[in-house]
Short mmCIF file of C-alpha atoms and ligand atoms in Angstrom, two decimals:
data_model
loop_
_atom_site.label_atom_id
_atom_site.label_comp_id
_atom_site.label_asym_id
_atom_site.label_seq_id
_atom_site.Cartn_x
_atom_site.Cartn_y
_atom_site.Cartn_z
CA MET A 1 128.88 198.65 134.82
CA THR A 2 124.90 198.98 135.62
CA MET A 3 122.72 198.03 133.00
CA LEU A 4 119.83 199.75 132.31
CA ARG A 5 117.94 196.75 131.20
CA ASN A 6 118.53 192.97 130.53
CA ARG A 7 116.01 192.62 128.09
CA TYR A 8 114.01 194.32 125.30
CA ILE A 9 110.47 193.89 125.61
CA ALA A 10 110.21 191.84 122.23
CA GLU A 11 112.78 189.38 123.50
CA ILE A 12 111.18 188.36 127.04
CA LYS A 13 110.44 184.88 127.82
CA PRO A 14 108.05 183.38 130.35
CA ASP A 15 109.80 182.47 133.72
CA GLU A 16 113.00 184.77 133.46
CA GLU A 17 113.72 187.80 135.92
CA VAL A 18 113.64 190.64 133.63
CA LYS A 19 114.95 194.53 134.05
CA LEU A 20 113.45 196.51 131.54
CA ALA A 21 113.56 200.26 130.63
CA GLY A 22 111.06 202.47 129.11
CA HIS A 23 107.88 204.74 129.28
CA VAL A 24 104.77 204.23 130.89
CA TYR A 25 102.30 204.28 128.12
CA GLU A 26 99.19 203.60 130.05
CA ILE A 27 98.14 202.87 134.06
CA ARG A 28 95.02 201.14 135.28
CA ASP A 29 94.69 201.03 138.96
CA LEU A 30 92.33 198.43 140.51
CA GLY A 31 93.01 199.29 144.31
CA LYS A 32 95.20 196.37 145.22
CA LEU A 33 96.11 195.65 141.84
CA ALA A 34 97.86 198.04 139.33
CA PHE A 35 98.48 197.77 135.52
CA VAL A 36 101.22 199.38 134.02
CA ILE A 37 101.67 199.33 129.90
CA LEU A 38 105.26 199.73 129.55
CA ARG A 39 106.64 200.65 125.90
CA ASP A 40 110.15 200.25 124.84
CA PRO A 41 111.64 200.53 121.06
CA THR A 42 110.83 197.04 120.42
CA GLY A 43 107.10 196.80 121.86
CA LEU A 44 104.58 197.08 124.58
CA ILE A 45 104.25 194.72 127.51
CA GLN A 46 101.99 194.59 130.72
CA VAL A 47 103.51 195.10 134.08
CA VAL A 48 101.42 193.75 137.03
CA ALA A 49 102.11 195.45 140.52
CA ASN A 50 100.29 193.57 143.15
CA ARG A 51 100.45 195.47 146.75
CA LYS A 52 100.98 192.13 148.70
CA ALA A 53 103.68 191.08 146.27
CA CYS A 54 105.76 194.00 145.78
CA GLY A 55 105.19 195.85 149.33
CA ASP A 56 103.75 199.34 150.26
CA GLU A 57 106.59 201.20 148.86
CA VAL A 58 107.11 199.88 145.31
CA PHE A 59 103.12 200.11 145.20
CA GLU A 60 103.10 203.65 145.99
CA LYS A 61 105.41 204.54 143.60
CA VAL A 62 103.24 202.94 140.87
CA LYS A 63 100.41 204.45 141.84
CA ASN A 64 102.04 207.77 141.47
CA LEU A 65 103.17 207.23 137.93
CA SER A 66 102.17 209.59 135.28
CA LYS A 67 102.01 208.61 131.90
CA GLU A 68 105.17 208.79 129.82
CA ASP A 69 107.34 208.78 133.03
CA PHE A 70 110.69 207.06 131.98
CA VAL A 71 111.07 204.06 134.67
CA VAL A 72 113.15 201.00 135.08
CA VAL A 73 111.15 198.04 136.19
CA GLU A 74 112.15 194.83 137.55
CA GLY A 75 110.26 191.71 137.75
CA LYS A 76 109.68 188.34 136.96
CA ALA A 77 107.75 187.42 133.23
CA VAL A 78 105.08 184.91 133.15
CA ALA A 79 102.95 183.51 130.65
CA ASN A 80 99.43 184.85 130.83
CA GLU A 81 96.82 184.04 127.88
CA LYS A 82 94.88 187.13 128.71
CA ALA A 83 97.64 189.60 129.05
CA PRO A 84 97.13 192.29 126.29
CA TYR A 85 100.48 192.43 124.69
CA GLY A 86 101.94 188.82 123.32
CA GLY A 87 100.11 186.52 125.92
CA ARG A 88 102.99 187.61 128.71
CA GLU A 89 103.26 189.86 131.28
CA VAL A 90 105.84 190.86 134.16
CA VAL A 91 104.96 190.80 137.82
CA LEU A 92 106.52 193.86 139.46
CA SER A 93 108.89 193.73 142.12
CA LYS A 94 110.89 196.86 141.76
CA ILE A 95 110.59 200.35 140.16
CA GLU A 96 112.77 203.56 139.56
CA VAL A 97 111.62 206.49 137.84
CA MET A 98 114.23 207.83 135.93
CA ALA A 99 112.37 210.94 134.45
CA GLU A 100 109.03 212.44 134.86
CA SER A 101 106.45 213.57 132.34
CA GLU A 102 104.35 216.43 132.50
CA ALA A 103 100.80 215.76 132.12
CA PRO A 104 98.84 215.80 129.82
CA LEU A 105 100.92 215.46 126.80
CA PRO A 106 100.29 218.15 124.09
CA ILE A 107 98.83 215.17 121.43
CA ASP A 108 97.54 212.01 122.16
CA VAL A 109 100.11 209.09 121.21
CA SER A 110 97.64 206.16 121.87
CA GLY A 111 95.99 206.22 118.59
CA LYS A 112 92.52 206.68 119.90
CA ILE A 113 92.57 210.51 119.15
CA GLU A 114 93.59 211.86 115.75
CA SER A 115 95.45 214.63 115.50
CA THR A 116 96.05 216.70 112.15
CA LEU A 117 99.59 216.25 110.54
CA ASP A 118 100.57 219.46 111.00
CA LYS A 119 100.11 219.41 114.80
CA ARG A 120 101.58 215.97 114.93
CA LEU A 121 104.99 217.34 113.02
CA ASP A 122 104.80 220.24 115.55
CA TRP A 123 105.24 217.74 118.39
CA ARG A 124 107.22 215.23 116.18
CA PHE A 125 109.36 213.68 118.85
CA ILE A 126 106.11 213.45 121.21
CA ASP A 127 104.53 211.94 118.25
CA MET A 128 106.89 209.11 118.14
CA LYS A 129 105.91 207.83 121.31
CA ASN A 130 103.04 206.15 119.34
CA PRO A 131 104.66 203.13 118.24
CA ASP A 132 103.19 203.22 114.69
CA VAL A 133 104.86 206.56 114.12
CA LEU A 134 108.39 205.18 115.75
CA GLY A 135 108.12 202.07 113.62
CA ILE A 136 108.32 203.95 110.31
CA PHE A 137 111.76 205.29 111.31
CA ILE A 138 113.04 202.03 112.74
CA PHE A 139 111.54 200.65 109.47
CA GLN A 140 113.43 203.34 107.14
CA SER A 141 116.54 202.45 109.26
CA LYS A 142 116.48 198.96 108.20
CA LEU A 143 115.67 199.75 104.64
CA VAL A 144 118.37 201.85 104.17
CA GLY A 145 120.57 199.16 106.02
CA TYR A 146 119.93 196.30 103.80
CA MET A 147 120.16 198.58 100.60
CA GLU A 148 123.64 199.62 101.76
CA GLU A 149 124.33 195.89 102.78
CA PHE A 150 123.58 194.74 99.22
CA LEU A 151 125.84 197.53 97.72
CA ARG A 152 128.73 196.70 99.83
CA LYS A 153 128.57 193.11 98.93
CA ASN A 154 128.80 194.15 95.34
CA ARG A 155 132.11 196.05 96.08
CA PHE A 156 130.48 199.79 96.52
CA VAL A 157 132.26 202.38 98.69
CA ARG A 158 130.63 205.03 100.44
CA ILE A 159 131.44 208.32 99.80
CA PHE A 160 130.49 211.55 101.63
CA THR A 161 130.11 214.86 99.40
CA SER A 162 129.75 218.46 100.36
CA ARG A 163 126.23 219.87 100.67
CA VAL A 164 127.83 223.24 100.07
CA THR A 165 128.30 224.08 96.35
CA SER A 166 129.56 226.80 94.23
CA ALA A 167 126.90 226.21 91.45
CA ALA A 168 123.38 224.83 91.36
CA THR A 169 123.59 221.19 89.93
CA GLU A 170 121.34 221.22 87.36
CA GLY A 171 121.13 224.95 86.52
CA GLY A 172 117.29 224.84 87.55
CA ALA A 173 115.73 227.37 89.76
CA ASP A 174 114.92 225.20 92.83
CA TYR A 175 118.16 225.95 94.64
CA PHE A 176 118.70 227.61 98.16
CA PRO A 177 121.65 230.50 98.06
CA ILE A 178 123.35 230.79 101.32
CA LEU A 179 126.09 233.09 102.20
CA TYR A 180 129.41 231.32 102.84
CA PHE A 181 131.75 233.80 104.57
CA ASN A 182 131.48 236.87 102.05
CA LYS A 183 130.58 234.73 99.15
CA GLU A 184 127.38 233.39 97.46
CA ALA A 185 127.05 229.48 97.64
CA PHE A 186 124.33 226.97 97.13
CA LEU A 187 122.94 224.32 99.30
CA ALA A 188 123.37 220.87 96.98
CA GLN A 189 120.21 219.78 95.15
CA SER A 190 122.13 216.32 94.57
CA PRO A 191 125.57 214.78 95.01
CA GLN A 192 125.55 214.25 91.20
CA LEU A 193 128.54 215.89 89.84
CA TYR A 194 130.81 214.63 92.87
CA LYS A 195 129.67 211.10 92.48
CA GLU A 196 130.39 211.44 88.79
CA SER A 197 133.80 213.22 89.21
CA VAL A 198 134.99 210.75 91.82
CA LEU A 199 135.14 208.05 89.39
CA VAL A 200 138.06 209.57 87.27
CA SER A 201 140.06 208.37 90.42
CA GLY A 202 139.86 204.75 89.40
CA ILE A 203 137.16 204.03 92.02
CA ASP A 204 134.37 202.39 89.95
CA ARG A 205 131.58 202.24 92.18
CA VAL A 206 130.32 204.54 94.78
CA TYR A 207 127.11 205.30 96.82
CA ASP A 208 126.41 208.44 98.82
CA VAL A 209 123.49 208.90 101.39
CA GLY A 210 122.80 212.50 102.75
CA MET A 211 120.20 215.37 102.55
CA VAL A 212 119.84 217.30 99.76
CA TYR A 213 118.12 220.61 99.27
CA ARG A 214 115.30 221.56 96.70
CA ALA A 215 113.71 225.15 96.86
CA GLU A 216 110.28 223.43 95.79
CA PRO A 217 107.35 226.10 96.64
CA HIS A 218 104.73 223.52 95.81
CA HIS A 219 102.72 222.19 98.78
CA THR A 220 102.10 218.30 97.34
CA PRO A 221 102.41 215.25 99.34
CA ARG A 222 105.31 214.24 97.51
CA HIS A 223 107.68 217.10 97.89
CA LEU A 224 110.08 218.17 100.72
CA CYS A 225 112.74 220.82 100.53
CA GLU A 226 114.91 218.79 102.26
CA TYR A 227 115.23 214.93 101.49
CA VAL A 228 117.63 211.92 101.89
CA SER A 229 119.03 211.38 98.60
CA PHE A 230 120.49 207.60 98.03
CA ASP A 231 122.70 207.92 95.31
CA VAL A 232 124.79 205.27 93.41
CA GLU A 233 127.26 205.94 90.40
CA MET A 234 129.08 203.26 88.73
CA VAL A 235 131.33 202.34 85.65
CA VAL A 236 129.65 200.57 83.21
CA THR A 237 129.25 199.24 79.55
CA THR A 238 125.77 200.25 79.19
CA MET A 239 122.83 201.49 81.32
CA LYS A 240 121.83 197.96 81.62
CA ASP A 241 124.54 197.45 84.33
CA VAL A 242 123.07 199.92 86.39
CA LEU A 243 119.56 198.87 86.15
CA GLU A 244 120.81 195.43 87.45
CA ILE A 245 122.10 196.83 90.32
CA GLN A 246 119.06 198.92 91.01
CA GLU A 247 116.77 195.97 90.90
CA GLY A 248 119.17 193.67 92.96
CA MET A 249 119.44 195.99 95.70
CA LEU A 250 115.89 196.64 95.93
CA ARG A 251 114.73 193.05 95.72
CA TYR A 252 117.71 192.24 98.47
CA ALA A 253 116.24 195.01 100.64
CA PHE A 254 112.39 193.91 100.20
CA GLU A 255 113.54 190.17 100.96
CA LYS A 256 115.40 190.97 103.98
CA LEU A 257 112.59 193.16 105.17
CA ASN A 258 110.06 190.25 104.78
CA LYS A 259 112.26 188.28 106.79
CA ASP A 260 112.77 190.76 109.59
CA GLU A 261 110.68 189.92 112.46
CA LEU A 262 110.05 193.15 113.91
CA VAL A 263 109.43 194.67 110.44
CA MET A 264 106.89 191.63 109.89
CA LYS A 265 105.00 192.50 113.07
CA PHE A 266 104.79 196.22 111.95
CA LEU A 267 104.13 195.66 108.58
CA GLU A 268 101.06 193.36 109.79
CA LYS A 269 99.94 195.99 112.29
CA MET A 270 100.20 198.59 109.35
CA GLY A 271 98.11 196.17 107.28
CA VAL A 272 100.85 196.40 104.55
CA GLU A 273 102.39 193.96 102.36
CA ILE A 274 105.47 194.62 100.03
CA THR A 275 106.06 192.55 97.62
CA PHE A 276 109.07 192.69 94.88
CA PRO A 277 107.85 191.33 91.26
CA LYS A 278 110.02 188.53 89.29
CA LYS A 279 111.05 191.17 86.91
CA ILE A 280 110.42 194.83 86.82
CA PRO A 281 108.83 195.80 83.60
CA GLU A 282 110.20 198.25 81.19
CA VAL A 283 108.91 200.40 78.58
CA SER A 284 110.20 203.52 76.92
CA PHE A 285 108.74 206.84 77.46
CA TRP A 286 107.05 206.86 74.13
CA GLU A 287 105.40 203.70 74.85
CA ALA A 288 104.29 204.76 78.30
CA ASN A 289 102.45 207.65 76.64
CA GLU A 290 101.03 205.45 74.07
CA ILE A 291 99.80 203.20 77.01
CA LEU A 292 98.24 206.25 78.72
CA LYS A 293 96.80 207.72 75.75
CA GLY A 294 95.16 204.33 75.24
CA LEU A 295 93.68 204.73 78.53
CA GLY A 296 92.37 207.96 78.00
CA VAL A 297 94.99 210.02 80.14
CA GLU A 298 96.43 213.51 79.04
CA THR A 299 100.04 213.28 78.26
CA ASP A 300 102.82 215.68 78.12
CA GLU A 301 105.44 215.13 75.29
CA HIS A 302 108.39 215.76 77.57
CA ASP A 303 107.74 214.25 81.07
CA LEU A 304 105.22 211.87 82.83
CA THR A 305 102.75 213.65 84.62
CA PRO A 306 101.95 212.92 88.37
CA GLU A 307 98.61 211.54 86.70
CA GLY A 308 100.26 209.72 84.19
CA GLU A 309 102.58 207.97 86.77
CA ARG A 310 99.76 206.81 89.05
CA ARG A 311 97.56 205.48 85.70
CA LEU A 312 100.76 203.60 84.45
CA CYS A 313 101.49 202.16 87.60
CA SER A 314 97.94 200.75 88.01
CA TYR A 315 98.23 199.65 84.38
CA PHE A 316 101.13 197.48 85.44
CA ALA A 317 100.04 196.21 88.68
CA GLU A 318 96.97 194.87 86.84
CA ASN A 319 98.64 193.57 83.54
CA GLU A 320 102.14 192.52 84.80
CA GLU A 321 101.59 192.01 88.47
CA SER A 322 104.22 194.37 89.28
CA GLU A 323 103.78 197.46 91.56
CA PHE A 324 107.15 198.56 90.19
CA VAL A 325 107.38 199.98 86.55
CA LEU A 326 110.57 201.21 84.83
CA VAL A 327 110.29 204.03 82.30
CA HIS A 328 113.35 204.78 80.12
CA SER A 329 114.43 206.84 77.17
CA PHE A 330 112.98 210.46 78.38
CA PRO A 331 113.49 213.40 76.01
CA PHE A 332 116.45 215.52 76.77
CA ALA A 333 114.22 218.76 76.57
CA LYS A 334 113.20 217.97 80.48
CA LYS A 335 116.20 216.07 81.44
CA PRO A 336 119.25 217.27 83.17
CA PHE A 337 122.43 218.36 81.03
CA TYR A 338 124.61 215.46 82.12
CA LEU A 339 122.66 212.57 80.76
CA MET A 340 124.00 210.83 77.51
CA ARG A 341 121.91 211.42 74.61
CA HIS A 342 121.22 208.65 72.02
CA GLU A 343 123.54 208.21 69.23
CA ASP A 344 120.95 207.84 66.40
CA ASN A 345 118.58 210.53 68.15
CA PRO A 346 120.15 213.40 70.51
CA GLU A 347 116.66 214.39 71.43
CA ILE A 348 116.28 211.12 73.49
CA THR A 349 118.45 210.42 76.37
CA HIS A 350 119.70 207.15 78.11
CA SER A 351 117.46 207.80 81.12
CA PHE A 352 114.97 206.36 83.30
CA ASP A 353 112.83 206.68 85.89
CA LEU A 354 111.64 203.80 88.39
CA LEU A 355 107.77 204.43 89.42
CA TYR A 356 106.50 202.42 92.54
CA ARG A 357 102.87 202.36 93.55
CA GLY A 358 102.17 205.49 91.53
CA LEU A 359 104.99 207.68 92.08
CA GLU A 360 108.68 208.18 90.85
CA ILE A 361 111.14 206.81 93.43
CA THR A 362 114.11 206.95 91.53
CA SER A 363 115.56 208.89 88.43
CA GLY A 364 118.98 207.61 86.77
CA GLY A 365 120.63 207.08 83.41
CA GLN A 366 124.07 206.70 81.84
CA ARG A 367 125.78 210.01 82.16
CA GLU A 368 127.95 211.86 79.41
CA HIS A 369 131.50 210.99 80.04
CA ARG A 370 133.10 212.59 77.28
CA TYR A 371 134.30 216.19 77.54
CA VAL A 372 133.48 217.45 74.51
CA GLU A 373 129.92 216.14 74.28
CA ARG A 374 129.25 217.08 77.91
CA VAL A 375 130.25 220.69 77.06
CA LYS A 376 127.94 220.48 74.21
CA ASN A 377 125.15 219.41 76.40
CA ILE A 378 125.60 222.29 78.80
CA LYS A 379 125.50 224.74 75.87
CA ASP A 380 122.41 223.22 74.19
CA LYS A 381 120.71 223.82 77.78
CA GLY A 382 121.31 227.35 77.40
CA LEU A 383 123.80 226.75 80.57
CA ALA A 384 127.16 228.83 81.05
CA VAL A 385 129.85 226.51 80.88
CA GLU A 386 132.07 228.31 83.23
CA GLN A 387 129.73 227.88 85.92
CA PHE A 388 130.61 224.09 86.25
CA ASP A 389 133.89 223.48 87.99
CA HIS A 390 133.61 219.63 87.59
CA LEU A 391 134.16 219.71 83.97
CA ARG A 392 138.00 219.95 84.48
CA PHE A 393 137.90 216.37 85.85
CA PHE A 394 136.45 214.98 82.84
CA LYS A 395 139.50 215.71 80.58
CA TYR A 396 141.68 212.97 82.25
CA GLY A 397 140.30 209.37 81.57
CA MET A 398 136.65 209.63 82.85
CA PRO A 399 135.25 206.22 82.22
CA PRO A 400 131.83 205.69 80.91
CA HIS A 401 129.31 205.65 83.98
CA ALA A 402 125.67 205.56 84.80
CA GLY A 403 123.89 205.86 88.25
CA PHE A 404 120.82 206.81 89.99
CA GLY A 405 119.36 208.77 92.76
CA LEU A 406 116.49 207.18 95.20
CA GLY A 407 114.55 209.39 97.56
CA ILE A 408 114.41 207.64 100.84
CA GLU A 409 111.14 209.26 102.19
CA ARG A 410 109.34 208.56 98.89
CA LEU A 411 110.18 205.07 99.09
CA THR A 412 109.35 204.74 102.71
CA MET A 413 105.85 206.23 102.14
CA LYS A 414 105.06 204.07 99.34
CA MET A 415 106.06 200.85 101.00
CA LEU A 416 104.04 201.43 104.05
CA ASN A 417 101.03 203.42 102.05
CA LEU A 418 101.56 206.62 103.86
CA LYS A 419 99.56 209.28 102.42
CA ASN A 420 102.17 212.18 102.93
CA VAL A 421 105.89 211.87 102.46
CA ARG A 422 106.12 214.37 105.54
CA GLU A 423 105.26 211.19 107.62
CA ALA A 424 108.38 209.42 106.66
CA SER A 425 110.73 212.42 107.17
CA LEU A 426 111.95 212.87 110.62
CA THR A 427 112.36 216.47 110.79
CA PRO A 428 110.20 217.71 107.32
CA ARG A 429 111.26 220.93 105.84
CA ASP A 430 108.54 222.52 103.47
CA PRO A 431 107.93 226.43 102.46
CA GLU A 432 106.23 227.02 105.94
CA ARG A 433 107.98 224.26 108.39
CA LEU A 434 111.44 225.39 109.82
CA VAL A 435 110.82 223.40 113.36
CA PRO A 436 111.31 221.30 114.95
P1 ATP B 501 109.87 214.84 90.88
O1 ATP B 501 109.42 215.20 88.98
O2 ATP B 501 108.74 213.91 91.32
O3 ATP B 501 109.52 216.14 91.42
P2 ATP B 501 112.24 215.07 90.31
O4 ATP B 501 112.27 214.25 88.72
O5 ATP B 501 112.29 216.44 90.23
O6 ATP B 501 111.07 214.69 90.95
P3 ATP B 501 114.96 214.22 90.93
O7 ATP B 501 115.96 215.02 90.62
O8 ATP B 501 114.91 213.33 89.52
O9 ATP B 501 113.61 214.36 91.05
O10 ATP B 501 115.45 213.22 92.04
C1 ATP B 501 115.73 211.61 92.45
C2 ATP B 501 114.73 211.30 93.33
O11 ATP B 501 114.80 212.23 94.57
C3 ATP B 501 113.40 211.17 92.70
O12 ATP B 501 113.11 210.17 92.02
C4 ATP B 501 112.59 211.17 94.25
O13 ATP B 501 112.59 209.72 94.77
C5 ATP B 501 113.47 212.11 94.75
N1 ATP B 501 112.91 213.35 95.08
C6 ATP B 501 113.16 214.37 94.35
N2 ATP B 501 112.58 215.69 94.65
C7 ATP B 501 112.16 215.31 95.72
C8 ATP B 501 111.40 216.15 96.79
N3 ATP B 501 111.27 217.32 96.60
N4 ATP B 501 110.79 215.58 97.95
C9 ATP B 501 111.27 214.35 98.30
N5 ATP B 501 111.87 213.56 97.54
C10 ATP B 501 112.38 214.17 96.29
MG1 MG B 502 113.15 212.75 88.34
#
């Protein structure tokens, strides 16, 4: 078997023979010497070509390189304090061009010339040649991986639920109708009804990670029409059980990320720190609104406003040293039908939103598992019971359960202090964007 490379750039140690593969990030030609900055998924390194040492044929190849050619290089790694990336460089002995790149590139990828986000997204996969952009997705992959790792250690089973449904999950207006052969169907807004229904089987802890669809016509920096929903559902005694899992999962991921060398370097480069509080502070929706009123912020009696979310987070960051805040017990009026209502006050639900750095990143709660009560909730929302196929499963021993859904792009965006959720989506979809 031939190997593309024997080392990734981040693994290189001085005095070893290395074979690297990557793209040409920059080239500098100084006559008898040429410097190539090579990029692979783990970083950048300087490759030095010396005509005398590598021979005319190899040197000519180097001189003919274009930015973004994909090459395999061989040479010796040496320590050099003056080398620009990490105090080491590779002295070239052999080079092979595997794929040529057209010049110039449609957008700058060196970070020197700023392009608009729109233009960058038009050229998404070229933009990702910029290590700071690629880094977002490597970070995101690790974030999801660590969250999954925590869940699996806690006996959760991953399920894969359909994205094609016969009814809109929440009965709202923000769904995409599709033609399924000759029937009308909908793209799933969330796996909610499936991840609940499956619990009747006896499996008691599940999670589901996948795209969901929201026909949200607004243009905000926090809404996508397609996003990755990280969903958790479990059998519980009370909502507290799922709150413990949610907090434990995020704490685990934050700790692991903070110990991951590649991530640490990336965070430092991005100038961001991620810290997890000792304990996430919790307030009821009512208490949250009292705090906001005290701060002179306009409140809504049924839901938090975007301004409210921001101000509440600043308040807790200042007063409780936590960038997270959990708001619970939202009114039934604005929450979905499947939430359980308080025994003593049916206007209030066993629900929560987790806010982080000024934005809602998860929504969850205890679900109404009792068939009769669930049907009542649907009717109270003015929805048609017949439209909900899942209900029939709730008649056969559905245990009490609770769960939450977390938006992966939103969490990534906030952890990395990105300005727009689109930056954390590989192929963002919004009312205008359908490519790439
Ligand atoms: P918001 O009120 O902020 O629009 P929501 O309450 O409608 O969000 P939920 O239905 O509770 O959203 O979805 C659960 C989670 O999914 C949210 O907390 C968020 O992280 C994420 N999410 C929801 N809608 C979007 C969207 N349009 N784009 C990206 N992420 C989203
Ligand atoms: Mg929500």
